[in-house]
Amino acid sequence: MTDLMYLNSKQRTDILGDIKLTLDDLGLRKERKKNNLIDKNTASKDINIEKFKKCIIDASATISIVNSPDNISLEVKTFLHDKNISSPIAIIDPQLFDEIDGHGLNITNEYDRNDITVSMTKAWMAIEETGSLIMKSCPRNPTSLNFLPDYHIVILDRNSIVHNMNQVWKELRESKKSLPRTINIITGPSRTADIEHTIQLGAHGPRSLHVIVI
Amino acid sequence: MPNTNTEFKYKAREALKDEQLQQALVGVKQGLVNNRLDAIKVVPEFESFRNDAAAVKQHVLENLDLYLEEFEENAISSGAIVHWAKTAEDARQIILDICKQNNAKNIIKGKSMVSEEIRLNEALKNNGLDVVETDLGEYIVQLADEPPSHIIMPCIHKTLSQITQLFRKNHTDIHKADKNYSVADIVNEAREVMRRKFLSADIGIIGANFLIAETGSIVLVTNEGNGDLCSCLPKTQIITTSIEKVLPTLDDASLLLKVLARSATGQQITSYNTLLTGPKQDNDKDGPEEMHIVLVDNGRSKMLKTELREMLRCIRCGACLNHCPVYGSVGGHAYNSVYPGPMGSILSPAIEGLEKYYDLPNACTLNGRCESVCPVKIPLTKILRHLRNEQFKKRLNNKSTRFSLKLWSFFATRPKLYHRFNSLFINALNIYINILNRCSAIPVFSSWLKSRDFAPSQQKTFQQIWQSRKEND
Amino acid sequence: MKIGFFVTCLVDTLRPEIAIASIKLLEDANCDVHVPSQQTCCAQIAFNNGDLETSKSIARNVINVFEPFDYLVAPSGSCLSMIKVHYPELFKDEAKMLERANNLSEKSYEILTFLNDILDIKIKKRFPATVTYHDSCSGLRELGIKSQPRKLLSQIKDLKITEMHEPEVCCGFGGTFCVKYPEISTNIVTEKSNDIKNTGADILVGGDLGCLLNISGRCSRMNIPIKCFHTVELLAGIDDCLPIGKTK
């Protein structure tokens, strides 16, 4: 290991030294120019839920809007019934589990990465501009729940939708906590167009993504 | 010295005869080009995004050392381990050492052009490791034992039936020989095979689209979700990336993401954009215990010194390939390099030498369509011309080209002789064509006449006509 | 106004009609047109083959010869962009020459841009035909020539412009490219020719003789019955002129 560390520090010095020399010798260093187009200040504008909905659908996901958390179960039942799925829904977030529990849905709070067909997770935020969901990893919200299942159900609070990605970063900076290991910006289910340009959903991740907005 | 000169021409000829390839290339020329057009049509500010994106990448290059140091510091404080690799060989060694330390056996990989560039798979295989590409396209070319032929669509040259045959040969346990496979069936079969690999791998190796100096994070852009599975399941993670990928802030990443997907696949945004910061945190149920980031130089700091500098703005979207008539004619393999098309015609000689890739800067009509779609506005034709100039200075072009140029410049710098030569030339040409019909014996004309007709319209040059008009006045 | 007409080597040797038509249009608009006999070529061929020293010596000649005129006008987008865009690049490290190159650059125009943007000429002609226009790459991307030829052509009575699929895609000529990589070039020009054929137009027009020779030569070989002309030939009237690539 020490050899490797020595080698590493030598290479680091070489590369950075080389770059420094070039930039200084050729006088390339310049101040940063302001971007021409910073995201227009949309903070005062209301979120256009119809636009968000359209983006979600354009990304081949599905969306439904419910008035209260009590209606989630019914919505999920319909979704699973339509897809003809009886597998248990993996819900690791204890709060979400308690909310859903007792409404006649087959749910489990066991995390078994070898056997997850349906998962339900909570989105931290969402972006109106692109119909993207922002998932923040934490012990209650393992990243793999966004990728392992065939069917991914996401619960989203309407008030957490922002206009654009930069507002997500702003929120992240203002929360003053250290960054989570993973932030997933998810826009529609998994897809590939590698074979003959044919778009096929469900390449490795979810085959379908259903968003329930409260 | 390997003479890739003739190799490009040979492979290009073969490619032009390959009907399946030609069919596949129509999809690039029509499909991907139209996808991009549709995607930018709905974004009136797209031109401004391109300007800003180019400016950000240029700014990074002008302060590359500072941003790399900032990135490193923040990555380390998030718990990641940062490695620096001067050459491809160094990078391979670092990664092999990490594999050894972790007693790894099974490795899964997400798509990474840097890993292709450093020829990582071969090194891992030679050291007894089992390595599987998990991006569907990369997996297919891995099964076929071929390099990718497009930087974002690795198996663009393969048809469904060719892929079905590959799967039949390799997935003997689950493939049904008598079944007529659709694209969906193939994708499902790959999913099934790959899922087992994901769940049993020791190490996940992925690339990075951007490195964020502000936070020490990496940004990963995919559609399949394979990169994310590679990143959250194995207990060790290695990121192979290169030094020019660093960006100052997260806001810069949002800007670059606005142009990347639209230019690449014509999506407003890809399915998955992921920000990874350090290894798994306390009580996380998934994520790697170790996160290694390997920063590869491999000729880039040298490029920074030269006129090739602006090429380091490249974000690997592939738009220049899709819009290049030469790529559209011969596909990726003819270039005999990890990076094909216009960007590859610069990067390949820059990384591996002008001698080895003599043809690439020359096999270009300088039509400039590539740079008109480049999301970071790299002056590709200017750089290609610069490479031609370097080749000329190194006397790499063949003797007959140099001789013709010299002969022509002799006349072009002597106006009187030049005009006399032109009138003689046009006279001779007319005689050849009208009487002897032997144009094909003249070297330049023979390659023209193989596929095109030719006829000058007059017996006289314009200068002769003009002269007699002046005399008549 | 005194105009120095830059003939270009291809027009000089292979298609004098383009120069004749250009000069006719300029003179009709009361321009005083001169064709300096000291001119040779624009140096593009050396420049694109990496020979900068030769390029510079030829460029110096062009600058010397054309400096005295109010304008330099050339019937080719690619030659003009060599003069207008690349001469200043060539002399970027020689302050004096750079200034002269920049001065010449400012007063250099491609013929159609000049006729439309500077002279604002009106075409009073009738020519019943369907034409399709190929945007040559240098003119299009380095000089922004796109609307000018179409505007001028549309003034011709009974002339219909029908656009081909992707008129902005390269025809595969690329100067020496077409003889260095003939198979690739052929593949590209074959696609272009088919796109032209599919428009059903009688005539292909363009602004660069190199491309027009390439396309007309390929169409002729593929037995596509299309007539090729430079835009100025149509604007000036082509009554006594055979299409490009055809002999009597």
PDB file of N, CA, C and O in Angstrom, chain A residues 196-197, chain B residues 11-12 14-33 149-150 153 155-159 321-335 340 369, chain C residues 166 184 187 191:
ATOM      1  N   GLU A 196     -31.300  -1.637 -32.334  1.00  0.00           N
ATOM      2  CA  GLU A 196     -31.998  -1.112 -33.515  1.00  0.00           C
ATOM      3  C   GLU A 196     -32.836   0.128 -33.210  1.00  0.00           C
ATOM      4  O   GLU A 196     -33.912   0.316 -33.771  1.00  0.00           O
ATOM      5  N   HIS A 197     -32.344   0.981 -32.328  1.00  0.00           N
ATOM      6  CA  HIS A 197     -32.999   2.244 -31.997  1.00  0.00           C
ATOM      7  C   HIS A 197     -34.409   2.080 -31.446  1.00  0.00           C
ATOM      8  O   HIS A 197     -35.183   3.028 -31.426  1.00  0.00           O
TER       9      HIS A 197
ATOM     10  N   LYS B  11     -10.577  -0.628 -43.833  1.00  0.00           N
ATOM     11  CA  LYS B  11     -11.776  -0.860 -43.018  1.00  0.00           C
ATOM     12  C   LYS B  11     -12.960  -0.043 -43.529  1.00  0.00           C
ATOM     13  O   LYS B  11     -14.097  -0.489 -43.461  1.00  0.00           O
ATOM     14  N   ALA B  12     -12.673   1.154 -44.019  1.00  0.00           N
ATOM     15  CA  ALA B  12     -13.745   2.001 -44.552  1.00  0.00           C
ATOM     16  C   ALA B  12     -14.377   1.324 -45.773  1.00  0.00           C
ATOM     17  O   ALA B  12     -15.593   1.281 -45.915  1.00  0.00           O
ATOM     18  N   GLU B  14     -14.420  -1.861 -46.452  1.00  0.00           N
ATOM     19  CA  GLU B  14     -15.205  -3.013 -45.993  1.00  0.00           C
ATOM     20  C   GLU B  14     -16.553  -2.547 -45.437  1.00  0.00           C
ATOM     21  O   GLU B  14     -17.586  -3.151 -45.701  1.00  0.00           O
ATOM     22  N   ALA B  15     -16.503  -1.472 -44.661  1.00  0.00           N
ATOM     23  CA  ALA B  15     -17.716  -0.960 -44.021  1.00  0.00           C
ATOM     24  C   ALA B  15     -18.741  -0.523 -45.074  1.00  0.00           C
ATOM     25  O   ALA B  15     -19.937  -0.731 -44.914  1.00  0.00           O
ATOM     26  N   LEU B  16     -18.251   0.071 -46.148  1.00  0.00           N
ATOM     27  CA  LEU B  16     -19.165   0.550 -47.186  1.00  0.00           C
ATOM     28  C   LEU B  16     -19.868  -0.618 -47.880  1.00  0.00           C
ATOM     29  O   LEU B  16     -20.964  -0.473 -48.402  1.00  0.00           O
ATOM     30  N   LYS B  17     -19.211  -1.771 -47.853  1.00  0.00           N
ATOM     31  CA  LYS B  17     -19.807  -2.949 -48.495  1.00  0.00           C
ATOM     32  C   LYS B  17     -20.731  -3.726 -47.555  1.00  0.00           C
ATOM     33  O   LYS B  17     -21.456  -4.610 -47.989  1.00  0.00           O
ATOM     34  N   ASP B  18     -20.655  -3.410 -46.254  1.00  0.00           N
ATOM     35  CA  ASP B  18     -21.414  -4.158 -45.252  1.00  0.00           C
ATOM     36  C   ASP B  18     -22.856  -3.648 -45.206  1.00  0.00           C
ATOM     37  O   ASP B  18     -23.155  -2.599 -44.635  1.00  0.00           O
ATOM     38  N   GLU B  19     -23.759  -4.404 -45.808  1.00  0.00           N
ATOM     39  CA  GLU B  19     -25.128  -3.903 -45.960  1.00  0.00           C
ATOM     40  C   GLU B  19     -25.849  -3.708 -44.627  1.00  0.00           C
ATOM     41  O   GLU B  19     -26.605  -2.757 -44.454  1.00  0.00           O
ATOM     42  N   GLN B  20     -25.593  -4.645 -43.702  1.00  0.00           N
ATOM     43  CA  GLN B  20     -26.263  -4.513 -42.403  1.00  0.00           C
ATOM     44  C   GLN B  20     -25.807  -3.255 -41.687  1.00  0.00           C
ATOM     45  O   GLN B  20     -26.604  -2.552 -41.079  1.00  0.00           O
ATOM     46  N   LEU B  21     -24.522  -2.989 -41.795  1.00  0.00           N
ATOM     47  CA  LEU B  21     -23.984  -1.778 -41.173  1.00  0.00           C
ATOM     48  C   LEU B  21     -24.602  -0.538 -41.813  1.00  0.00           C
ATOM     49  O   LEU B  21     -25.035   0.394 -41.137  1.00  0.00           O
ATOM     50  N   GLN B  22     -24.662  -0.541 -43.136  1.00  0.00           N
ATOM     51  CA  GLN B  22     -25.224   0.615 -43.839  1.00  0.00           C
ATOM     52  C   GLN B  22     -26.666   0.861 -43.407  1.00  0.00           C
ATOM     53  O   GLN B  22     -27.080   1.988 -43.223  1.00  0.00           O
ATOM     54  N   GLN B  23     -27.395  -0.232 -43.237  1.00  0.00           N
ATOM     55  CA  GLN B  23     -28.782  -0.122 -42.777  1.00  0.00           C
ATOM     56  C   GLN B  23     -28.833   0.507 -41.383  1.00  0.00           C
ATOM     57  O   GLN B  23     -29.614   1.402 -41.113  1.00  0.00           O
ATOM     58  N   ALA B  24     -27.924   0.019 -40.510  1.00  0.00           N
ATOM     59  CA  ALA B  24     -27.895   0.528 -39.133  1.00  0.00           C
ATOM     60  C   ALA B  24     -27.537   2.011 -39.098  1.00  0.00           C
ATOM     61  O   ALA B  24     -28.052   2.764 -38.275  1.00  0.00           O
ATOM     62  N   LEU B  25     -26.667   2.412 -40.017  1.00  0.00           N
ATOM     63  CA  LEU B  25     -26.219   3.807 -40.009  1.00  0.00           C
ATOM     64  C   LEU B  25     -27.330   4.783 -40.408  1.00  0.00           C
ATOM     65  O   LEU B  25     -27.294   5.950 -40.033  1.00  0.00           O
ATOM     66  N   VAL B  26     -28.306   4.277 -41.150  1.00  0.00           N
ATOM     67  CA  VAL B  26     -29.446   5.122 -41.496  1.00  0.00           C
ATOM     68  C   VAL B  26     -30.122   5.592 -40.207  1.00  0.00           C
ATOM     69  O   VAL B  26     -30.535   6.748 -40.082  1.00  0.00           O
ATOM     70  N   GLY B  27     -30.174   4.692 -39.227  1.00  0.00           N
ATOM     71  CA  GLY B  27     -30.769   5.037 -37.932  1.00  0.00           C
ATOM     72  C   GLY B  27     -30.038   6.176 -37.241  1.00  0.00           C
ATOM     73  O   GLY B  27     -30.649   6.969 -36.536  1.00  0.00           O
ATOM     74  N   VAL B  28     -28.726   6.227 -37.429  1.00  0.00           N
ATOM     75  CA  VAL B  28     -27.944   7.311 -36.831  1.00  0.00           C
ATOM     76  C   VAL B  28     -28.248   8.599 -37.573  1.00  0.00           C
ATOM     77  O   VAL B  28     -28.573   9.634 -36.991  1.00  0.00           O
ATOM     78  N   LYS B  29     -28.149   8.505 -38.902  1.00  0.00           N
ATOM     79  CA  LYS B  29     -28.254   9.706 -39.726  1.00  0.00           C
ATOM     80  C   LYS B  29     -29.647  10.310 -39.669  1.00  0.00           C
ATOM     81  O   LYS B  29     -29.817  11.515 -39.728  1.00  0.00           O
ATOM     82  N   GLN B  30     -30.658   9.438 -39.584  1.00  0.00           N
ATOM     83  CA  GLN B  30     -32.018   9.952 -39.538  1.00  0.00           C
ATOM     84  C   GLN B  30     -32.474  10.047 -38.097  1.00  0.00           C
ATOM     85  O   GLN B  30     -32.764  11.123 -37.603  1.00  0.00           O
ATOM     86  N   GLY B  31     -32.489   8.908 -37.406  1.00  0.00           N
ATOM     87  CA  GLY B  31     -33.073   8.825 -36.067  1.00  0.00           C
ATOM     88  C   GLY B  31     -32.467   9.806 -35.093  1.00  0.00           C
ATOM     89  O   GLY B  31     -33.151  10.691 -34.573  1.00  0.00           O
ATOM     90  N   LEU B  32     -31.164   9.665 -34.849  1.00  0.00           N
ATOM     91  CA  LEU B  32     -30.557  10.483 -33.807  1.00  0.00           C
ATOM     92  C   LEU B  32     -30.538  11.959 -34.174  1.00  0.00           C
ATOM     93  O   LEU B  32     -30.693  12.819 -33.318  1.00  0.00           O
ATOM     94  N   VAL B  33     -30.368  12.238 -35.463  1.00  0.00           N
ATOM     95  CA  VAL B  33     -30.370  13.639 -35.907  1.00  0.00           C
ATOM     96  C   VAL B  33     -31.748  14.260 -35.677  1.00  0.00           C
ATOM     97  O   VAL B  33     -31.867  15.360 -35.138  1.00  0.00           O
ATOM     98  N   SER B 149     -18.904   0.820 -31.326  1.00  0.00           N
ATOM     99  CA  SER B 149     -18.749   1.529 -32.590  1.00  0.00           C
ATOM    100  C   SER B 149     -19.337   2.932 -32.536  1.00  0.00           C
ATOM    101  O   SER B 149     -19.327   3.659 -33.510  1.00  0.00           O
ATOM    102  N   HIS B 150     -19.867   3.281 -31.370  1.00  0.00           N
ATOM    103  CA  HIS B 150     -20.404   4.629 -31.179  1.00  0.00           C
ATOM    104  C   HIS B 150     -20.232   4.927 -29.705  1.00  0.00           C
ATOM    105  O   HIS B 150     -20.396   4.039 -28.881  1.00  0.00           O
ATOM    106  N   MET B 153     -23.900   4.770 -28.306  1.00  0.00           N
ATOM    107  CA  MET B 153     -24.686   3.627 -28.774  1.00  0.00           C
ATOM    108  C   MET B 153     -23.696   2.544 -29.212  1.00  0.00           C
ATOM    109  O   MET B 153     -23.451   2.390 -30.415  1.00  0.00           O
ATOM    110  N   CYS B 155     -23.516  -0.627 -29.705  1.00  0.00           N
ATOM    111  CA  CYS B 155     -23.751  -1.734 -30.643  1.00  0.00           C
ATOM    112  C   CYS B 155     -24.668  -1.302 -31.775  1.00  0.00           C
ATOM    113  O   CYS B 155     -25.450  -2.087 -32.293  1.00  0.00           O
ATOM    114  N   ILE B 156     -24.533  -0.068 -32.142  1.00  0.00           N
ATOM    115  CA  ILE B 156     -25.380   0.510 -33.180  1.00  0.00           C
ATOM    116  C   ILE B 156     -25.230  -0.239 -34.511  1.00  0.00           C
ATOM    117  O   ILE B 156     -26.102  -0.211 -35.366  1.00  0.00           O
ATOM    118  N   HIS B 157     -24.111  -0.933 -34.667  1.00  0.00           N
ATOM    119  CA  HIS B 157     -23.840  -1.631 -35.923  1.00  0.00           C
ATOM    120  C   HIS B 157     -24.450  -3.023 -35.959  1.00  0.00           C
ATOM    121  O   HIS B 157     -24.344  -3.715 -36.960  1.00  0.00           O
ATOM    122  N   LYS B 158     -25.060  -3.444 -34.855  1.00  0.00           N
ATOM    123  CA  LYS B 158     -25.564  -4.824 -34.792  1.00  0.00           C
ATOM    124  C   LYS B 158     -27.077  -4.879 -35.020  1.00  0.00           C
ATOM    125  O   LYS B 158     -27.820  -4.034 -34.516  1.00  0.00           O
ATOM    126  N   THR B 159     -27.494  -5.897 -35.741  1.00  0.00           N
ATOM    127  CA  THR B 159     -28.929  -6.066 -35.947  1.00  0.00           C
ATOM    128  C   THR B 159     -29.486  -7.004 -34.880  1.00  0.00           C
ATOM    129  O   THR B 159     -28.740  -7.719 -34.201  1.00  0.00           O
ATOM    130  N   LEU B 321     -20.641  12.695 -34.092  1.00  0.00           N
ATOM    131  CA  LEU B 321     -20.644  11.447 -34.864  1.00  0.00           C
ATOM    132  C   LEU B 321     -21.925  11.364 -35.700  1.00  0.00           C
ATOM    133  O   LEU B 321     -21.889  11.064 -36.890  1.00  0.00           O
ATOM    134  N   ASN B 322     -23.046  11.643 -35.023  1.00  0.00           N
ATOM    135  CA  ASN B 322     -24.340  11.491 -35.690  1.00  0.00           C
ATOM    136  C   ASN B 322     -24.501  12.425 -36.884  1.00  0.00           C
ATOM    137  O   ASN B 322     -25.257  12.133 -37.794  1.00  0.00           O
ATOM    138  N   HIS B 323     -23.802  13.546 -36.848  1.00  0.00           N
ATOM    139  CA  HIS B 323     -23.962  14.536 -37.915  1.00  0.00           C
ATOM    140  C   HIS B 323     -22.809  14.500 -38.913  1.00  0.00           C
ATOM    141  O   HIS B 323     -22.720  15.358 -39.776  1.00  0.00           O
ATOM    142  N   CYS B 324     -21.911  13.543 -38.783  1.00  0.00           N
ATOM    143  CA  CYS B 324     -20.746  13.492 -39.664  1.00  0.00           C
ATOM    144  C   CYS B 324     -21.021  12.591 -40.872  1.00  0.00           C
ATOM    145  O   CYS B 324     -21.375  11.433 -40.704  1.00  0.00           O
ATOM    146  N   PRO B 325     -20.872  13.109 -42.084  1.00  0.00           N
ATOM    147  CA  PRO B 325     -21.143  12.268 -43.256  1.00  0.00           C
ATOM    148  C   PRO B 325     -20.147  11.115 -43.396  1.00  0.00           C
ATOM    149  O   PRO B 325     -20.495  10.070 -43.954  1.00  0.00           O
ATOM    150  N   VAL B 326     -18.949  11.303 -42.876  1.00  0.00           N
ATOM    151  CA  VAL B 326     -17.957  10.223 -42.976  1.00  0.00           C
ATOM    152  C   VAL B 326     -18.299   9.113 -41.988  1.00  0.00           C
ATOM    153  O   VAL B 326     -18.367   7.934 -42.358  1.00  0.00           O
ATOM    154  N   TYR B 327     -18.579   9.484 -40.727  1.00  0.00           N
ATOM    155  CA  TYR B 327     -19.026   8.479 -39.764  1.00  0.00           C
ATOM    156  C   TYR B 327     -20.286   7.789 -40.297  1.00  0.00           C
ATOM    157  O   TYR B 327     -20.423   6.572 -40.233  1.00  0.00           O
ATOM    158  N   GLY B 328     -21.189   8.576 -40.839  1.00  0.00           N
ATOM    159  CA  GLY B 328     -22.431   8.040 -41.368  1.00  0.00           C
ATOM    160  C   GLY B 328     -22.219   7.087 -42.532  1.00  0.00           C
ATOM    161  O   GLY B 328     -23.089   6.283 -42.861  1.00  0.00           O
ATOM    162  N   SER B 329     -21.055   7.144 -43.155  1.00  0.00           N
ATOM    163  CA  SER B 329     -20.756   6.245 -44.271  1.00  0.00           C
ATOM    164  C   SER B 329     -20.041   4.980 -43.817  1.00  0.00           C
ATOM    165  O   SER B 329     -20.288   3.906 -44.346  1.00  0.00           O
ATOM    166  N   VAL B 330     -19.135   5.124 -42.861  1.00  0.00           N
ATOM    167  CA  VAL B 330     -18.279   3.976 -42.529  1.00  0.00           C
ATOM    168  C   VAL B 330     -18.489   3.430 -41.115  1.00  0.00           C
ATOM    169  O   VAL B 330     -17.954   2.368 -40.782  1.00  0.00           O
ATOM    170  N   GLY B 331     -19.246   4.148 -40.275  1.00  0.00           N
ATOM    171  CA  GLY B 331     -19.468   3.663 -38.915  1.00  0.00           C
ATOM    172  C   GLY B 331     -18.222   3.797 -38.054  1.00  0.00           C
ATOM    173  O   GLY B 331     -17.201   4.328 -38.489  1.00  0.00           O
ATOM    174  N   GLY B 332     -18.310   3.302 -36.830  1.00  0.00           N
ATOM    175  CA  GLY B 332     -17.258   3.547 -35.860  1.00  0.00           C
ATOM    176  C   GLY B 332     -16.016   2.688 -35.997  1.00  0.00           C
ATOM    177  O   GLY B 332     -14.897   3.133 -35.727  1.00  0.00           O
ATOM    178  N   HIS B 333     -16.182   1.440 -36.410  1.00  0.00           N
ATOM    179  CA  HIS B 333     -15.035   0.518 -36.377  1.00  0.00           C
ATOM    180  C   HIS B 333     -13.918   0.886 -37.349  1.00  0.00           C
ATOM    181  O   HIS B 333     -12.762   0.561 -37.117  1.00  0.00           O
ATOM    182  N   ALA B 334     -14.286   1.553 -38.447  1.00  0.00           N
ATOM    183  CA  ALA B 334     -13.263   1.912 -39.429  1.00  0.00           C
ATOM    184  C   ALA B 334     -12.183   2.795 -38.809  1.00  0.00           C
ATOM    185  O   ALA B 334     -11.030   2.753 -39.218  1.00  0.00           O
ATOM    186  N   TYR B 335     -12.578   3.564 -37.800  1.00  0.00           N
ATOM    187  CA  TYR B 335     -11.623   4.479 -37.181  1.00  0.00           C
ATOM    188  C   TYR B 335     -10.568   3.736 -36.363  1.00  0.00           C
ATOM    189  O   TYR B 335      -9.549   4.297 -35.991  1.00  0.00           O
ATOM    190  N   PRO B 340     -14.446   7.364 -32.221  1.00  0.00           N
ATOM    191  CA  PRO B 340     -14.561   7.549 -33.673  1.00  0.00           C
ATOM    192  C   PRO B 340     -15.139   8.927 -34.022  1.00  0.00           C
ATOM    193  O   PRO B 340     -15.343   9.761 -33.137  1.00  0.00           O
ATOM    194  N   ARG B 369     -20.430  20.555 -40.031  1.00  0.00           N
ATOM    195  CA  ARG B 369     -21.733  20.288 -39.432  1.00  0.00           C
ATOM    196  C   ARG B 369     -21.566  19.817 -37.983  1.00  0.00           C
ATOM    197  O   ARG B 369     -22.393  20.095 -37.129  1.00  0.00           O
TER     198      ARG B 369
ATOM    199  N   GLU C 166     -32.645  17.410 -46.191  1.00  0.00           N
ATOM    200  CA  GLU C 166     -31.356  17.846 -45.660  1.00  0.00           C
ATOM    201  C   GLU C 166     -30.436  18.549 -46.663  1.00  0.00           C
ATOM    202  O   GLU C 166     -29.358  18.069 -46.985  1.00  0.00           O
ATOM    203  N   ILE C 184     -15.574   6.755 -49.837  1.00  0.00           N
ATOM    204  CA  ILE C 184     -16.423   7.423 -48.845  1.00  0.00           C
ATOM    205  C   ILE C 184     -17.136   8.595 -49.514  1.00  0.00           C
ATOM    206  O   ILE C 184     -18.341   8.793 -49.358  1.00  0.00           O
ATOM    207  N   ASN C 187     -19.970   7.442 -51.562  1.00  0.00           N
ATOM    208  CA  ASN C 187     -21.125   7.068 -50.755  1.00  0.00           C
ATOM    209  C   ASN C 187     -21.936   8.306 -50.348  1.00  0.00           C
ATOM    210  O   ASN C 187     -23.165   8.306 -50.406  1.00  0.00           O
ATOM    211  N   GLU C 191     -25.884   9.495 -51.758  1.00  0.00           N
ATOM    212  CA  GLU C 191     -27.054   9.847 -50.951  1.00  0.00           C
ATOM    213  C   GLU C 191     -27.603  11.212 -51.343  1.00  0.00           C
ATOM    214  O   GLU C 191     -28.805  11.411 -51.451  1.00  0.00           O
TER     215      GLU C 191
END
